Amino acid sequence: MNKNSRIFVAGHRGLVGSAIVRRLLALGFDNLLLRTHRELDLAEPSATHQFFESERPEFVIVAAAKVGGIHANSTLPGTFIHTNLAIQTNVLHEAWHAGVERLLFLGSSCIYPRECPQPIKEDYLLTGQLEPTNSAYAVAKIAGIEMCRSYNLQYGMRFLAAMPTNMYGPGDNFDLETSHVLPALLRKTLEAALNGDDEVVVWGTGKPRREFLHSDDLADGCVMLLSLDTATFDDFLRSHYYPLINIGYGEDITITELAQLIARKVGYQGRLRFDSSRPDGTMRKLMDSSRMRSLGWKPKIDLEQGIEQMIDRLRSQFPTPRTKLAAAG
């Protein structure tokens, strides 16, 4: 991949896609093909076909997806499986049809079994039952991995699937109905601090452990993978049954510890109440990212630093007097 390569970033406005675009532009890659959902609905086969026929991208990053936390996955499973299957099927098929040089398909750690040895290796895929609260999303992403493998095998493509751990960063979703645990806790706790609330309700028991990776670190990894020399890239694809690589931070914390950390960072003095009637989800999802690290990548932004950056951005969204904001920090 060189600075003049035609690079299509599908989902460039999302948390992951926007981070990848920032990284590409910072490195001097300015021939980017970007389309909003209104301009191009990737769930529509004819629209996707016309885009690839006219634009002929050389590299494709599939960051477009229907995503959400436990609540969204539990209440909208049909939407999650239908939308994600449609997007990835159309994009991967048209990427083959257009003869792209490399494609990076992004998924999630939820593809792995609920009861999985820790840390989770890529080889654990399809070795056990999925977490029921997000199985629809997970099955769609697993289908995408199999599609990458199948198109590589049958057509000689270079499609690679990268599975990030739990993501956070600029452009995150703070909608309490659809957001993931970290941005949801950030919003609820900051609002409670600003409003002087007595308690913050945290879903579940607080016992599950989660690993968090900043989106800028993931973006570095994605660009690195697409920029690998051909011999290294092809050797990786040949060396593993599934063209699959984990991208994680390497450490995890409990939801209780996360909630306490966020409360401390925003200056919240009230009580954290854990609602055990709400689902915990998978108890632990720590990724084994040794394959990725062996290629020379490692994360640079630690969780405390990343949370502080998120709090600064989130504060600016509240129409609250600066004196109160200062007191909350």
Coordinates of C-alpha atoms in Angstrom, one line a residue:
M1 CA 0.0 0.0 0.0
N2 CA 1.5 3.3 -1.1
K3 CA 0.5 6.9 -0.6
N4 CA -1.4 7.0 -3.9
S5 CA -3.3 3.8 -3.4
R6 CA -7.1 4.0 -3.7
I7 CA -8.3 3.0 -0.3
F8 CA -12.0 2.5 0.5
V9 CA -12.8 2.8 4.2
A10 CA -16.3 1.5 4.7
G11 CA -17.9 3.0 7.8
H12 CA -15.5 6.0 8.0
R13 CA -17.7 8.0 10.3
G14 CA -17.8 5.3 13.1
L15 CA -15.6 4.9 16.0
V16 CA -13.1 2.6 14.3
G17 CA -13.5 3.9 10.7
S18 CA -12.9 7.5 11.7
A19 CA -9.7 6.6 13.7
I20 CA -8.4 4.7 10.6
V21 CA -9.1 7.7 8.4
R22 CA -7.2 10.0 10.8
R23 CA -4.3 7.6 10.9
L24 CA -4.1 7.3 7.1
L25 CA -4.3 11.0 6.5
A26 CA -1.6 11.6 9.1
L27 CA 0.7 9.3 7.3
G28 CA 0.0 11.0 3.9
F29 CA -2.5 8.6 2.4
D30 CA -4.8 11.1 0.8
N31 CA -6.5 9.1 -2.0
L32 CA -9.3 7.9 0.3
L33 CA -12.7 6.7 -1.0
L34 CA -15.2 7.8 1.6
R35 CA -19.0 7.6 1.5
T36 CA -21.7 8.3 4.1
H37 CA -24.5 5.8 4.6
R38 CA -26.8 8.3 2.8
E39 CA -24.4 8.4 -0.2
L40 CA -23.9 4.6 -0.3
D41 CA -26.0 1.9 1.5
L42 CA -23.7 -1.1 1.6
A43 CA -26.6 -3.3 2.5
E44 CA -27.9 -2.8 -1.0
P45 CA -26.2 -5.1 -3.6
S46 CA -26.8 -2.9 -6.6
A47 CA -25.5 0.2 -5.0
T48 CA -22.4 -1.6 -3.7
H49 CA -21.7 -3.1 -7.1
Q50 CA -22.0 0.3 -8.8
F51 CA -19.6 1.9 -6.4
F52 CA -16.9 -0.8 -6.8
E53 CA -17.3 -0.8 -10.6
S54 CA -16.9 3.0 -10.8
E55 CA -14.3 3.6 -8.1
R56 CA -12.1 0.4 -8.4
P57 CA -10.5 0.6 -4.9
E58 CA -7.2 -1.2 -4.5
F59 CA -7.5 -1.6 -0.7
V60 CA -10.6 -2.0 1.4
I61 CA -11.2 -1.7 5.1
V62 CA -14.6 -3.0 6.3
A63 CA -15.3 -1.0 9.4
A64 CA -19.0 -0.6 8.5
A65 CA -21.3 -2.5 10.8
K66 CA -24.4 -2.4 13.0
V67 CA -23.0 -2.3 16.5
G68 CA -24.2 -1.8 20.0
G69 CA -24.0 -3.0 23.6
I70 CA -25.8 -5.7 25.5
H71 CA -29.2 -3.9 25.5
A72 CA -29.1 -3.2 21.7
N73 CA -27.9 -6.7 20.9
S74 CA -30.5 -8.3 23.1
T75 CA -33.5 -6.4 21.8
L76 CA -32.6 -6.1 18.1
P77 CA -31.0 -9.5 17.1
G78 CA -32.8 -9.7 13.8
T79 CA -31.5 -6.2 12.8
F80 CA -28.0 -7.1 13.8
I81 CA -27.7 -10.3 11.9
H82 CA -29.5 -9.1 8.8
T83 CA -27.7 -5.8 8.4
N84 CA -24.2 -7.1 9.1
L85 CA -24.6 -10.1 6.9
A86 CA -25.8 -7.9 4.1
I87 CA -23.0 -5.3 4.4
Q88 CA -20.1 -7.8 4.6
T89 CA -21.5 -10.1 1.9
N90 CA -21.9 -7.2 -0.6
V91 CA -18.6 -5.6 0.2
L92 CA -16.5 -8.8 0.2
H93 CA -18.1 -10.1 -3.0
E94 CA -17.6 -6.8 -4.9
A95 CA -14.1 -6.5 -3.6
W96 CA -13.3 -9.9 -5.2
H97 CA -15.2 -8.8 -8.4
A98 CA -13.2 -5.6 -8.6
G99 CA -9.9 -7.4 -7.9
V100 CA -8.8 -5.5 -4.8
E101 CA -5.2 -6.1 -3.7
R102 CA -6.0 -6.5 0.0
L103 CA -9.1 -6.3 2.3
L104 CA -9.3 -6.0 6.0
F105 CA -12.5 -7.2 7.6
L106 CA -13.1 -5.9 11.1
G107 CA -15.1 -7.9 13.7
S108 CA -15.3 -8.3 17.5
S109 CA -14.1 -10.5 20.3
C110 CA -17.7 -11.7 20.7
I111 CA -17.0 -14.2 17.9
Y112 CA -15.4 -16.5 20.5
P113 CA -17.2 -19.0 22.7
R114 CA -18.7 -17.7 26.0
E115 CA -16.7 -20.2 28.1
C116 CA -13.3 -19.8 26.5
P117 CA -9.8 -20.4 27.9
Q118 CA -8.1 -17.1 28.7
P119 CA -6.4 -15.3 27.0
I120 CA -8.4 -16.1 23.9
K121 CA -6.4 -17.4 20.9
E122 CA -7.6 -17.3 17.3
D123 CA -7.7 -21.1 17.3
Y124 CA -10.6 -21.1 19.8
L125 CA -13.0 -19.9 17.1
L126 CA -16.0 -22.3 16.8
T127 CA -15.0 -24.5 19.8
G128 CA -18.0 -23.7 22.0
Q129 CA -21.3 -22.0 22.5
L130 CA -21.6 -18.2 21.9
E131 CA -22.8 -15.6 24.4
P132 CA -26.6 -15.6 23.9
T133 CA -26.9 -11.8 24.4
N134 CA -24.9 -11.0 21.2
S135 CA -24.9 -14.3 19.3
A136 CA -26.7 -12.8 16.3
Y137 CA -24.0 -10.2 15.8
A138 CA -21.3 -12.8 16.4
V139 CA -22.7 -15.3 13.9
A140 CA -22.7 -12.6 11.2
K141 CA -19.0 -11.8 11.9
I142 CA -18.1 -15.4 11.9
A143 CA -19.7 -15.8 8.5
G144 CA -17.5 -12.8 7.4
I145 CA -14.4 -14.6 8.5
E146 CA -15.4 -17.8 6.7
M147 CA -16.1 -15.7 3.6
C148 CA -12.6 -14.2 3.8
R149 CA -11.1 -17.7 4.1
S150 CA -13.3 -19.1 1.2
Y151 CA -12.5 -16.3 -1.2
N152 CA -8.8 -16.6 -0.4
L153 CA -9.0 -20.3 -1.1
Q154 CA -11.1 -20.3 -4.2
Y155 CA -10.1 -17.0 -5.9
G156 CA -6.6 -16.3 -4.5
M157 CA -7.7 -13.1 -2.7
R158 CA -5.8 -11.5 0.2
F159 CA -8.7 -11.0 2.7
L160 CA -7.7 -10.7 6.3
A161 CA -10.1 -10.6 9.3
A162 CA -9.0 -8.6 12.4
M163 CA -10.8 -9.0 15.7
P164 CA -10.4 -6.1 18.0
T165 CA -11.2 -6.2 21.7
N166 CA -13.7 -3.7 23.3
M167 CA -13.1 -0.3 21.7
Y168 CA -13.4 3.3 22.9
G169 CA -12.2 6.6 21.7
P170 CA -13.1 9.8 19.8
G171 CA -16.4 9.5 18.1
D172 CA -17.7 6.9 20.5
N173 CA -21.5 6.3 20.9
F174 CA -22.9 7.8 24.2
D175 CA -26.5 6.9 23.6
L176 CA -27.5 4.9 26.7
E177 CA -29.8 2.7 24.7
T178 CA -27.2 1.5 22.2
S179 CA -23.7 2.2 23.6
H180 CA -21.1 -0.1 25.0
V181 CA -20.2 -0.4 28.6
L182 CA -17.4 2.2 28.8
P183 CA -19.1 5.2 27.1
A184 CA -22.3 4.3 28.9
L185 CA -20.6 4.4 32.3
L186 CA -18.8 7.6 31.4
R187 CA -22.0 9.4 30.4
K188 CA -24.0 8.2 33.4
T189 CA -21.3 8.9 35.9
L190 CA -20.4 12.4 34.5
E191 CA -24.1 13.3 34.4
A192 CA -24.5 12.1 38.0
A193 CA -21.5 14.2 39.1
L194 CA -22.8 17.3 37.4
N195 CA -26.3 16.8 38.8
G196 CA -25.3 15.8 42.3
D197 CA -27.1 12.4 42.1
D198 CA -26.8 10.0 45.0
E199 CA -26.2 6.9 42.9
V200 CA -25.2 5.5 39.5
V201 CA -26.8 2.2 38.4
V202 CA -24.3 -0.2 36.7
W203 CA -25.7 -3.1 34.8
G204 CA -24.9 -6.6 36.1
T205 CA -22.9 -7.8 39.1
G206 CA -19.7 -5.9 38.2
K207 CA -17.8 -9.2 38.2
P208 CA -17.1 -9.6 34.4
R209 CA -13.7 -8.6 33.2
R210 CA -13.2 -6.6 30.1
E211 CA -10.2 -5.5 28.0
F212 CA -10.3 -2.0 26.4
L213 CA -8.3 -0.7 23.4
H214 CA -8.2 2.9 22.2
S215 CA -9.4 3.3 18.7
D216 CA -6.2 5.2 17.7
D217 CA -4.1 2.1 18.7
L218 CA -6.4 -0.1 16.6
A219 CA -6.0 2.3 13.7
D220 CA -2.2 2.0 13.9
G221 CA -2.6 -1.8 13.8
C222 CA -4.9 -1.8 10.8
V223 CA -2.7 0.4 8.7
M224 CA 0.3 -1.7 9.7
L225 CA -1.4 -4.9 8.5
L226 CA -2.3 -3.4 5.2
S227 CA 1.2 -2.0 4.7
L228 CA 3.0 -5.3 5.4
D229 CA 5.3 -6.5 2.6
T230 CA 3.7 -9.0 0.4
A231 CA 5.8 -12.0 1.5
T232 CA 5.0 -11.4 5.2
F233 CA 1.3 -10.9 4.5
D234 CA 1.0 -14.0 2.3
D235 CA 3.0 -16.1 4.8
F236 CA 0.5 -15.1 7.5
L237 CA -2.5 -16.1 5.4
R238 CA -0.9 -19.5 4.5
S239 CA 0.2 -20.2 8.1
H240 CA -3.3 -20.3 9.6
Y241 CA -6.6 -22.1 8.7
Y242 CA -8.6 -18.9 9.2
P243 CA -7.1 -15.6 8.0
L244 CA -7.7 -14.2 11.5
I245 CA -5.8 -12.0 13.9
N246 CA -6.7 -10.6 17.3
I247 CA -5.9 -7.0 18.3
G248 CA -6.1 -6.3 22.0
Y249 CA -4.6 -4.3 24.8
G250 CA -3.2 -7.2 26.7
E251 CA -4.8 -6.5 30.2
D252 CA -8.3 -6.5 31.5
I253 CA -10.2 -5.1 34.5
T254 CA -13.5 -5.9 36.2
I255 CA -16.6 -3.8 35.5
T256 CA -16.5 -2.8 39.2
E257 CA -12.9 -1.5 38.8
L258 CA -13.9 0.3 35.6
A259 CA -16.8 2.0 37.3
Q260 CA -14.7 3.0 40.2
L261 CA -12.0 4.4 37.9
I262 CA -14.5 6.5 36.0
A263 CA -16.0 7.8 39.2
R264 CA -12.6 8.8 40.5
K265 CA -11.7 10.5 37.2
V266 CA -14.9 12.6 37.0
G267 CA -14.9 13.4 40.7
Y268 CA -18.2 11.5 41.5
Q269 CA -18.8 11.0 45.2
G270 CA -22.0 9.1 45.2
R271 CA -22.8 5.3 45.3
L272 CA -22.3 2.8 42.6
R273 CA -25.2 0.4 42.6
F274 CA -24.9 -2.8 40.7
D275 CA -28.1 -4.1 39.2
S276 CA -27.8 -7.9 39.2
S277 CA -31.1 -8.3 37.4
R278 CA -29.4 -7.0 34.3
P279 CA -27.2 -9.4 32.2
D280 CA -23.5 -9.7 32.8
G281 CA -22.7 -11.0 29.3
T282 CA -19.5 -13.1 28.9
M283 CA -17.6 -13.2 32.2
R284 CA -14.2 -12.7 30.6
K285 CA -12.9 -11.8 27.1
L286 CA -9.1 -11.2 27.3
M287 CA -7.6 -11.5 23.8
D288 CA -4.3 -13.3 23.0
S289 CA -2.7 -10.8 20.7
S290 CA 0.6 -12.5 20.3
R291 CA 0.2 -12.9 16.5
M292 CA -0.3 -9.2 16.2
R293 CA 2.6 -8.3 18.5
S294 CA 4.9 -10.6 16.6
L295 CA 4.4 -8.4 13.6
G296 CA 5.8 -5.4 15.5
W297 CA 2.6 -3.7 16.8
K298 CA 1.8 -2.8 20.4
P299 CA -0.7 -0.3 22.0
K300 CA 0.5 3.1 23.2
I301 CA -2.5 4.6 25.0
D302 CA -3.2 3.2 28.5
L303 CA -6.8 3.0 29.9
E304 CA -6.5 5.9 32.4
Q305 CA -5.1 8.2 29.8
G306 CA -7.7 7.2 27.3
I307 CA -10.6 7.7 29.8
E308 CA -9.3 11.2 30.7
Q309 CA -9.3 12.1 27.0
M310 CA -12.9 10.8 26.7
I311 CA -14.1 12.7 29.8
D312 CA -12.6 16.0 28.3
R313 CA -14.6 15.4 25.1
L314 CA -17.8 14.4 26.9
R315 CA -17.8 17.4 29.2
S316 CA -17.9 19.7 26.2
Q317 CA -21.3 18.2 25.2
F318 CA -23.0 19.2 28.4
P319 CA -24.5 22.8 28.5
T320 CA -23.3 23.3 32.1
P321 CA -21.5 26.3 33.6
R322 CA -17.7 26.0 33.4
T323 CA -17.5 26.5 37.2
K324 CA -19.5 23.3 37.8
L325 CA -17.5 21.4 35.2
A326 CA -14.3 22.4 36.9
A327 CA -15.6 21.3 40.2
A328 CA -16.6 17.9 38.7
G329 CA -13.1 17.3 37.4

